[in-house]
CSV table of C-alpha atoms and ligand atoms in Angstrom, one decimal:
chain,number,residue,atom,x,y,z
A,25,MET,CA,-1.1,27.8,15.0
A,26,LYS,CA,2.1,26.7,16.8
A,27,SER,CA,4.1,24.7,14.3
A,28,GLN,CA,6.6,21.9,14.4
A,29,VAL,CA,7.1,21.5,10.7
A,30,ALA,CA,10.0,21.7,8.2
A,31,ASN,CA,8.1,24.0,5.8
A,32,LEU,CA,5.8,26.7,7.2
A,33,ALA,CA,4.4,27.9,3.9
A,34,GLN,CA,3.5,24.3,2.9
A,35,ALA,CA,1.9,23.7,6.3
A,36,TYR,CA,-0.1,26.9,6.0
A,37,GLN,CA,-1.4,25.8,2.6
A,38,LEU,CA,-2.2,22.2,3.7
A,39,ASP,CA,-3.9,23.3,6.9
A,40,GLN,CA,-6.5,25.1,4.8
A,41,MET,CA,-7.4,21.8,3.1
A,42,THR,CA,-8.7,20.0,6.2
A,43,GLU,CA,-12.0,18.9,7.8
A,44,VAL,CA,-12.9,17.9,11.3
A,45,GLY,CA,-11.7,14.3,11.8
A,46,THR,CA,-13.8,11.4,13.2
A,47,LEU,CA,-11.1,8.9,14.1
A,48,VAL,CA,-10.4,10.6,17.4
A,49,HIS,CA,-11.3,10.4,21.1
A,50,PRO,CA,-11.2,13.1,23.7
A,51,GLU,CA,-8.7,12.4,26.5
A,52,GLY,CA,-8.3,15.0,29.3
A,53,ASP,CA,-7.5,18.4,27.7
A,54,SER,CA,-6.2,16.7,24.6
A,55,LEU,CA,-7.4,14.6,21.7
A,56,ARG,CA,-6.3,11.0,20.9
A,57,CYS,CA,-6.0,10.4,17.2
A,58,VAL,CA,-6.7,6.7,16.4
A,59,ALA,CA,-6.1,6.8,12.6
A,60,CYS,CA,-2.8,4.9,12.9
A,61,GLY,CA,-0.9,2.9,15.4
A,62,HIS,CA,0.9,5.8,16.8
A,63,ARG,CA,-2.3,6.9,18.6
A,64,CYS,CA,-0.9,10.4,19.1
A,65,LEU,CA,-2.2,12.3,22.1
A,66,ILE,CA,-2.4,15.9,20.6
A,67,GLY,CA,-2.8,19.0,22.6
A,68,GLU,CA,-4.2,22.4,21.4
A,69,GLY,CA,-2.1,23.8,18.6
A,70,LYS,CA,0.0,20.7,18.2
A,71,ARG,CA,0.4,18.2,15.4
A,72,GLY,CA,0.6,14.4,15.4
A,73,VAL,CA,3.7,12.4,14.3
A,74,CYS,CA,2.4,12.6,10.7
A,75,LYS,CA,2.3,16.4,10.9
A,76,VAL,CA,-0.8,16.7,8.7
A,77,ARG,CA,-3.3,16.1,11.4
A,78,TYR,CA,-3.5,18.8,14.1
A,79,VAL,CA,-5.7,20.2,16.8
A,80,ARG,CA,-7.2,23.6,16.6
A,81,HIS,CA,-10.0,25.1,18.7
A,82,GLY,CA,-10.4,21.8,20.4
A,83,GLU,CA,-11.0,19.8,17.1
A,84,LEU,CA,-8.8,17.4,15.2
A,85,ARG,CA,-8.3,18.7,11.7
A,86,VAL,CA,-7.5,16.1,9.1
A,87,PRO,CA,-6.5,16.3,5.4
A,88,TRP,CA,-9.4,16.7,3.0
A,89,GLY,CA,-10.4,17.6,-0.5
A,90,TYR,CA,-7.1,17.4,-2.4
A,91,ILE,CA,-4.7,15.0,-4.1
A,92,ALA,CA,-1.0,15.2,-4.5
A,93,GLY,CA,-0.7,12.4,-7.0
A,94,LEU,CA,-3.2,10.7,-9.4
A,95,GLN,CA,-2.3,7.9,-11.7
A,96,SER,CA,-3.9,5.1,-13.7
A,97,ASP,CA,-1.8,2.1,-13.0
A,98,PRO,CA,-2.1,-1.6,-13.8
A,99,VAL,CA,-3.4,-3.2,-10.6
A,100,GLU,CA,-0.2,-5.4,-10.7
A,101,LYS,CA,1.8,-2.3,-9.9
A,102,LYS,CA,0.2,-1.9,-6.4
A,103,PRO,CA,1.1,-4.9,-6.4
A,104,PHE,CA,-2.1,-6.9,-6.3
A,105,PHE,CA,-1.7,-10.2,-8.2
A,106,HIS,CA,-4.9,-11.9,-7.0
A,107,CYS,CA,-7.3,-9.0,-7.4
A,108,LEU,CA,-8.9,-8.3,-10.8
A,109,PRO,CA,-5.7,-9.0,-12.8
A,110,GLY,CA,-5.2,-7.0,-16.0
A,111,SER,CA,-7.3,-4.2,-14.7
A,112,ASP,CA,-6.5,-0.5,-14.3
A,113,ALA,CA,-6.5,1.1,-10.8
A,114,LEU,CA,-7.1,4.8,-10.4
A,115,THR,CA,-4.6,5.6,-7.6
A,116,PHE,CA,-4.6,8.7,-5.6
A,117,GLY,CA,-2.3,10.0,-2.9
A,118,MET,CA,-2.1,12.9,-0.5
A,119,LEU,CA,0.8,14.3,1.5
A,120,GLY,CA,2.5,13.1,4.7
A,121,CYS,CA,3.3,9.8,6.4
A,122,ASP,CA,3.4,8.3,9.9
A,123,LEU,CA,6.8,6.7,9.1
A,124,HIS,CA,10.1,8.1,7.7
A,125,CYS,CA,11.8,5.3,5.7
A,126,ALA,CA,15.2,6.3,4.5
A,127,TYR,CA,14.6,4.5,1.2
A,128,CYS,CA,11.1,5.8,0.5
A,129,GLN,CA,10.4,6.0,-3.3
A,130,ASN,CA,7.6,8.5,-2.7
A,131,TRP,CA,9.5,10.7,-0.2
A,132,PHE,CA,8.7,13.9,-2.2
A,133,THR,CA,5.1,13.6,-1.1
A,134,SER,CA,5.3,11.3,1.9
A,135,GLN,CA,7.8,13.4,3.8
A,136,ALA,CA,6.0,16.7,3.3
A,137,LEU,CA,6.2,18.9,6.4
A,138,ARG,CA,9.1,16.7,7.8
A,139,ASP,CA,11.7,17.2,5.1
A,140,TYR,CA,12.1,20.7,3.7
A,141,ASP,CA,13.0,19.3,0.3
A,142,ALA,CA,9.8,17.2,0.1
A,143,LYS,CA,7.7,19.7,-1.8
A,144,GLY,CA,5.1,17.6,-3.4
A,145,SER,CA,2.2,19.8,-4.7
A,146,SER,CA,-1.5,19.4,-4.2
A,147,ARG,CA,-4.6,20.2,-6.2
A,148,PRO,CA,-8.2,20.4,-5.0
A,149,VAL,CA,-10.7,17.6,-6.0
A,150,THR,CA,-14.0,16.2,-4.9
A,151,PRO,CA,-14.9,12.5,-4.5
A,152,ALA,CA,-17.4,12.8,-7.4
A,153,GLN,CA,-14.6,14.1,-9.7
A,154,LEU,CA,-12.3,11.2,-8.8
A,155,VAL,CA,-15.1,8.7,-9.5
A,156,ALA,CA,-15.8,10.5,-12.9
A,157,ILE,CA,-12.1,10.2,-13.8
A,158,ALA,CA,-12.1,6.5,-12.8
A,159,ARG,CA,-15.0,5.9,-15.2
A,160,ARG,CA,-13.5,7.9,-18.0
A,161,GLU,CA,-10.2,5.9,-17.6
A,162,GLY,CA,-12.0,2.6,-17.5
A,163,SER,CA,-10.7,1.8,-14.1
A,164,LYS,CA,-12.1,-1.1,-12.2
A,165,LEU,CA,-10.4,-0.1,-8.9
A,166,VAL,CA,-9.9,3.1,-6.9
A,167,VAL,CA,-6.9,2.9,-4.6
A,168,SER,CA,-5.4,5.1,-1.9
A,169,SER,CA,-1.6,4.9,-2.1
A,170,TYR,CA,1.7,6.8,-2.6
A,171,ASN,CA,1.6,8.4,0.9
A,172,GLU,CA,0.3,6.4,3.9
A,173,PRO,CA,-3.5,6.2,3.4
A,174,LEU,CA,-4.3,5.5,7.1
A,175,ILE,CA,-3.4,9.1,8.0
A,176,THR,CA,-6.0,10.4,5.5
A,177,SER,CA,-8.6,7.7,6.3
A,178,GLU,CA,-11.6,10.1,6.6
A,179,TRP,CA,-10.9,11.5,3.1
A,180,ALA,CA,-10.4,8.0,1.7
A,181,GLY,CA,-13.7,7.0,3.2
A,182,ALA,CA,-15.4,9.9,1.4
A,183,VAL,CA,-13.9,8.9,-1.9
A,184,PHE,CA,-14.6,5.2,-1.4
A,185,GLN,CA,-18.2,5.8,-0.5
A,186,GLU,CA,-18.8,7.3,-4.0
A,187,ALA,CA,-16.5,4.8,-5.7
A,188,ALA,CA,-18.1,1.7,-4.2
A,189,ALA,CA,-21.6,3.1,-5.1
A,190,ALA,CA,-20.4,3.3,-8.7
A,191,GLY,CA,-19.4,-0.3,-8.6
A,192,LEU,CA,-15.6,0.2,-8.3
A,193,LEU,CA,-13.5,-2.0,-6.1
A,194,CYS,CA,-11.7,0.1,-3.4
A,195,ALA,CA,-8.3,-0.8,-2.0
A,196,PHE,CA,-5.6,0.5,0.4
A,197,VAL,CA,-1.8,0.3,-0.2
A,198,SER,CA,-0.6,0.8,3.3
A,199,ASN,CA,2.4,0.3,5.7
A,200,GLY,CA,0.1,-1.6,8.0
A,201,ASN,CA,0.5,0.6,11.1
A,202,ALA,CA,-3.3,0.2,11.6
A,203,THR,CA,-5.8,0.5,14.4
A,204,PRO,CA,-9.0,-1.4,14.9
A,205,GLU,CA,-10.9,1.9,14.8
A,206,ALA,CA,-9.5,2.9,11.3
A,207,LEU,CA,-10.1,-0.6,9.9
A,208,ASP,CA,-13.6,-0.8,11.2
A,209,PHE,CA,-14.3,2.6,9.7
A,210,LEU,CA,-12.9,1.6,6.3
A,211,LYS,CA,-14.3,-1.9,6.1
A,212,ALA,CA,-17.7,-0.7,4.7
A,213,TRP,CA,-15.9,0.1,1.4
A,214,ILE,CA,-12.5,-1.5,1.2
A,215,ARG,CA,-12.2,-5.0,-0.3
A,216,ALA,CA,-8.4,-5.3,-0.8
A,217,TYR,CA,-5.5,-4.3,1.4
A,218,LYS,CA,-1.8,-4.4,0.7
A,219,ILE,CA,0.6,-4.2,3.5
A,220,ASP,CA,4.4,-3.5,3.4
A,221,LEU,CA,6.1,-5.8,5.9
A,222,LYS,CA,9.5,-4.1,5.8
A,223,GLY,CA,11.5,-6.7,7.6
A,224,PHE,CA,11.3,-8.7,10.8
A,225,ASP,CA,13.8,-6.9,13.1
A,226,ASP,CA,12.2,-4.7,15.7
A,227,ARG,CA,15.4,-2.5,16.0
A,228,HIS,CA,15.4,-1.8,12.3
A,229,TYR,CA,11.7,-1.2,12.2
A,230,ARG,CA,12.0,1.4,14.9
A,231,THR,CA,14.4,3.3,12.7
A,232,LEU,CA,11.6,3.6,10.1
A,233,GLY,CA,9.2,5.0,12.7
A,234,CYS,CA,7.3,2.3,14.6
A,235,PRO,CA,7.6,-1.1,16.4
A,236,LEU,CA,7.5,-4.2,14.3
A,237,GLN,CA,4.6,-5.5,16.5
A,238,ASN,CA,2.3,-2.7,15.3
A,239,ILE,CA,2.6,-4.1,11.7
A,240,LEU,CA,2.2,-7.7,12.8
A,241,ASP,CA,-1.0,-6.7,14.7
A,242,GLY,CA,-2.1,-4.7,11.6
A,243,ILE,CA,-1.7,-7.8,9.4
A,244,GLN,CA,-3.7,-9.9,11.9
A,245,MET,CA,-6.5,-7.3,12.1
A,246,VAL,CA,-6.7,-6.8,8.3
A,247,LYS,CA,-7.0,-10.6,7.9
A,248,GLU,CA,-9.6,-11.0,10.7
A,249,ARG,CA,-11.8,-8.4,9.1
A,250,GLY,CA,-11.9,-10.3,5.8
A,251,PHE,CA,-10.1,-7.8,3.5
A,252,TRP,CA,-8.3,-9.5,0.6
A,253,LEU,CA,-4.7,-9.2,1.8
A,254,GLU,CA,-1.4,-9.2,-0.1
A,255,ILE,CA,2.0,-8.5,1.6
A,256,VAL,CA,5.1,-7.0,0.1
A,257,THR,CA,8.7,-6.9,1.3
A,258,LEU,CA,11.2,-4.7,-0.5
A,259,LEU,CA,14.4,-6.7,-0.2
A,260,ILE,CA,17.1,-4.3,0.8
A,261,PRO,CA,20.7,-5.6,0.9
A,262,GLY,CA,22.1,-5.3,4.4
A,263,PHE,CA,18.8,-4.1,5.9
A,264,ASN,CA,16.4,-7.0,5.8
A,265,ASP,CA,18.0,-9.7,3.7
A,266,ASP,CA,19.4,-11.8,6.5
A,267,GLU,CA,18.4,-15.4,5.9
A,268,ARG,CA,17.2,-16.0,9.5
A,269,GLU,CA,15.2,-12.8,9.4
A,270,LEU,CA,13.5,-13.8,6.1
A,271,ARG,CA,12.7,-17.3,7.5
A,272,GLU,CA,11.0,-15.7,10.5
A,273,LEU,CA,9.2,-13.2,8.4
A,274,THR,CA,7.8,-15.8,6.0
A,275,LYS,CA,7.0,-18.2,8.9
A,276,PHE,CA,4.9,-15.4,10.4
A,277,ILE,CA,2.9,-14.9,7.2
A,278,ALA,CA,2.4,-18.6,6.9
A,279,SER,CA,1.1,-18.7,10.5
A,280,ILE,CA,-1.6,-16.2,9.5
A,281,ASP,CA,-2.5,-17.9,6.2
A,282,VAL,CA,-0.4,-19.8,3.7
A,283,ASN,CA,-2.6,-18.4,1.0
A,284,ILE,CA,-1.6,-14.8,1.5
A,285,PRO,CA,0.4,-13.8,-1.6
A,286,TRP,CA,3.9,-12.6,-0.6
A,287,HIS,CA,5.7,-10.3,-3.0
A,288,VAL,CA,9.4,-9.9,-2.4
A,289,THR,CA,10.6,-7.1,-4.6
A,290,ALA,CA,14.0,-5.7,-5.7
A,291,PHE,CA,15.3,-2.5,-4.1
A,292,HIS,CA,16.9,0.3,-6.1
A,293,SER,CA,18.9,3.1,-4.4
A,294,ASP,CA,16.7,6.0,-3.4
A,295,TYR,CA,16.3,9.0,-1.1
A,296,ARG,CA,18.7,8.7,1.8
A,297,MET,CA,19.9,5.2,0.9
A,298,GLY,CA,21.7,6.2,-2.3
A,299,SER,CA,24.8,4.2,-1.4
A,300,THR,CA,23.0,0.9,-0.7
A,301,PRO,CA,23.5,-1.5,-3.6
A,302,ASN,CA,20.5,-2.6,-5.7
A,303,THR,CA,19.1,-6.1,-5.0
A,304,GLN,CA,20.6,-8.7,-7.3
A,305,VAL,CA,18.5,-11.3,-9.1
A,306,GLN,CA,19.9,-14.2,-7.2
A,307,GLN,CA,19.2,-12.5,-3.8
A,308,LEU,CA,15.6,-12.0,-4.9
A,309,ILE,CA,15.2,-15.6,-6.1
A,310,HIS,CA,16.7,-16.9,-2.9
A,311,ALA,CA,14.3,-14.9,-0.8
A,312,ALA,CA,11.4,-16.2,-2.9
A,313,GLU,CA,12.6,-19.8,-2.3
A,314,LEU,CA,12.6,-19.2,1.5
A,315,GLY,CA,9.0,-18.0,1.3
A,316,ALA,CA,8.0,-21.2,-0.6
A,317,GLU,CA,10.0,-23.3,2.0
A,318,ALA,CA,8.0,-21.6,4.8
A,319,GLY,CA,4.9,-23.0,3.1
A,320,LEU,CA,3.5,-19.9,1.4
A,321,LYS,CA,1.5,-21.0,-1.7
A,322,PHE,CA,1.8,-17.8,-3.7
A,323,VAL,CA,5.3,-16.2,-3.7
A,324,TYR,CA,6.2,-13.6,-6.3
A,325,ALA,CA,9.6,-11.9,-7.0
A,326,GLY,CA,9.0,-8.4,-8.3
A,327,ASN,CA,10.7,-5.3,-9.9
A,328,LEU,CA,13.0,-7.4,-12.2
A,329,PRO,CA,10.7,-8.3,-15.1
A,330,GLY,CA,11.7,-11.3,-17.1
A,331,GLN,CA,14.7,-12.2,-14.9
A,332,VAL,CA,13.2,-14.3,-12.1
A,333,GLY,CA,12.0,-17.4,-14.1
A,334,PRO,CA,8.6,-18.7,-12.8
A,335,TRP,CA,8.5,-16.4,-9.8
A,336,GLU,CA,6.4,-13.8,-11.6
A,337,ASN,CA,3.7,-16.4,-12.3
A,338,THR,CA,0.7,-17.8,-10.4
A,339,ARG,CA,0.9,-21.6,-10.2
A,340,CYS,CA,-1.8,-23.9,-9.0
A,341,PRO,CA,-0.9,-25.3,-5.5
A,342,GLY,CA,-2.8,-28.4,-6.4
A,343,CYS,CA,-1.3,-29.5,-9.8
A,344,SER,CA,1.5,-26.9,-10.4
A,345,GLU,CA,-0.2,-25.7,-13.6
A,346,THR,CA,0.7,-22.1,-14.6
A,347,LEU,CA,-2.5,-20.1,-14.2
A,348,ILE,CA,-1.3,-16.6,-14.8
A,349,GLU,CA,1.8,-15.8,-16.6
A,350,ARG,CA,3.3,-12.3,-16.1
A,351,TYR,CA,6.1,-10.0,-17.3
A,352,GLY,CA,6.4,-7.2,-14.7
A,353,PHE,CA,3.0,-5.5,-14.7
A,354,LEU,CA,1.8,-7.3,-17.9
A,355,VAL,CA,-0.4,-10.3,-17.8
A,356,ARG,CA,0.7,-12.6,-20.6
A,357,SER,CA,-1.8,-15.4,-20.2
A,358,TYR,CA,-4.7,-16.1,-17.9
A,359,ARG,CA,-6.3,-19.5,-17.2
A,360,ILE,CA,-8.3,-19.1,-14.0
A,361,THR,CA,-11.9,-20.1,-14.4
A,362,ALA,CA,-14.9,-17.7,-14.0
A,363,ASP,CA,-15.5,-19.3,-10.6
A,364,GLY,CA,-11.9,-18.8,-9.5
A,365,ALA,CA,-10.5,-22.3,-9.9
A,366,CYS,CA,-7.7,-24.1,-11.7
A,367,PRO,CA,-9.1,-25.4,-15.0
A,368,GLY,CA,-6.8,-28.5,-14.7
A,369,CYS,CA,-7.5,-29.9,-11.2
A,370,GLY,CA,-10.4,-27.7,-10.1
A,371,LYS,CA,-8.7,-26.4,-7.0
A,372,ALA,CA,-10.1,-23.0,-5.8
A,373,ILE,CA,-7.5,-20.2,-6.1
A,374,PRO,CA,-7.9,-17.6,-3.4
A,375,GLY,CA,-8.4,-14.0,-4.6
A,376,ILE,CA,-10.9,-11.7,-6.2
A,377,TRP,CA,-11.2,-12.9,-9.8
A,378,PRO,CA,-13.2,-11.5,-12.7
A,379,LYS,CA,-16.4,-13.2,-13.7
A,380,GLU,CA,-15.7,-12.5,-17.4
A,381,THR,CA,-12.4,-14.2,-18.0
A,382,ASN,CA,-12.3,-13.3,-21.7
A,383,ALA,CA,-12.3,-9.6,-20.6
A,384,VAL,CA,-9.0,-10.0,-18.8
A,385,ARG,CA,-6.4,-7.9,-20.7
A,386,VAL,CA,-3.6,-10.2,-21.7
A,387,GLY,CA,-0.6,-9.9,-24.0
A,388,GLY,CA,2.6,-7.9,-24.4
A,389,LEU,CA,3.0,-4.1,-24.4
A,390,GLU,CA,0.8,-3.9,-27.5
A,391,ALA,CA,-2.2,-5.1,-25.5
A,392,TYR,CA,-1.7,-2.2,-23.0
A,393,GLY,CA,-1.0,0.5,-25.5
A,394,SER,CA,-1.0,3.8,-23.7
A,395,ARG,CA,-2.5,2.2,-20.6
A,396,LEU,CA,0.8,1.6,-18.7
A,397,PRO,CA,1.3,3.7,-15.5
A,398,ARG,CA,0.5,7.3,-16.4
A,399,VAL,CA,-0.3,10.5,-14.6
A,400,VAL,CA,-3.9,11.5,-14.9
A,401,ARG,CA,-5.2,15.0,-15.2
B,28,SF4,S1,-2.5,9.6,11.9
B,28,SF4,FE1,-1.1,8.5,13.2
B,28,SF4,S2,0.7,9.9,13.2
B,28,SF4,FE2,-1.0,11.1,12.4
B,28,SF4,S3,-1.8,12.1,14.2
B,28,SF4,FE3,-3.0,10.3,13.9
B,28,SF4,S4,-2.1,8.7,15.2
B,28,SF4,FE4,-0.6,10.4,15.0
């Protein structure tokens, strides 16, 4: 087929690992892909913005039957702080993305077919094999992450169908450039959804690959559909750390729901932003304080374990009691009751909490042993 890709050999290989997509509508002589907010209109022999979905013989072909990354991670690494804390999440990723962030930490897989140097490899797998691995690893969650999962929604659906039937909680770690069609397709299986809100400046957002409004709409749609939602902002000096911008961003989240956990996390130089300085502790704490001032009840400062005081912990908005104490991905203590409330004042704490609280893994590194983030074979 006609190609518009950086790496022809990789495109040829990936094009073999596809199926006919379902998130698509015919429109004239072309097909309208509705898996992400770009809503690409794709003609015969052409590819969408993500490069990994393409039209051949009048059908939209979509990624299927492989993984490019598979890890067992603490759920706190996603990060989800209000969703089965202390659990392991079997996390899989594929190749490609609908955005092209210059600071992407997964660019080696996400920028496949866009950047010649992004040569992430793939291996075939079935949904049943992934679920068997999750069981073997003792995972409580199965998560689609690393590249943008929306562009591989049909494959995620196939995996989640088996995972949900096996009693595993399914989740998305996404940039939020969503569509109602994709979310309605996924809501049969997904319970938790993390969105990166990468700033609040439309001009900056467009340099990453889409309008800010797409993401704001995505947040609204995810919330309306009842997924458990957590939002993350990677704080990048000079890109999105302007105080006025952070006030607008946190005010927006608070306008949706003050109970949405907001993670503001420290940037470290990566990919094409090698000369941008790392986020300093005080910058991160200041951003967290702005989130609290906006009325957000659960604000977390991440990526600098042990350096941000109480901003890694969950506190009760009713009586300020510390309910979950953390150090990075580690849960050091856990006090939420089996019915999801503060044991001190009885206030309900929003989230998906374990029924068996004494099964929550707590402690230092010794409690995790070899269970910290690791590649799974
Ligand atoms: S997933 Fe998004 S970027 Fe890819 S073809 Fe569909 S609409 Fe376009």
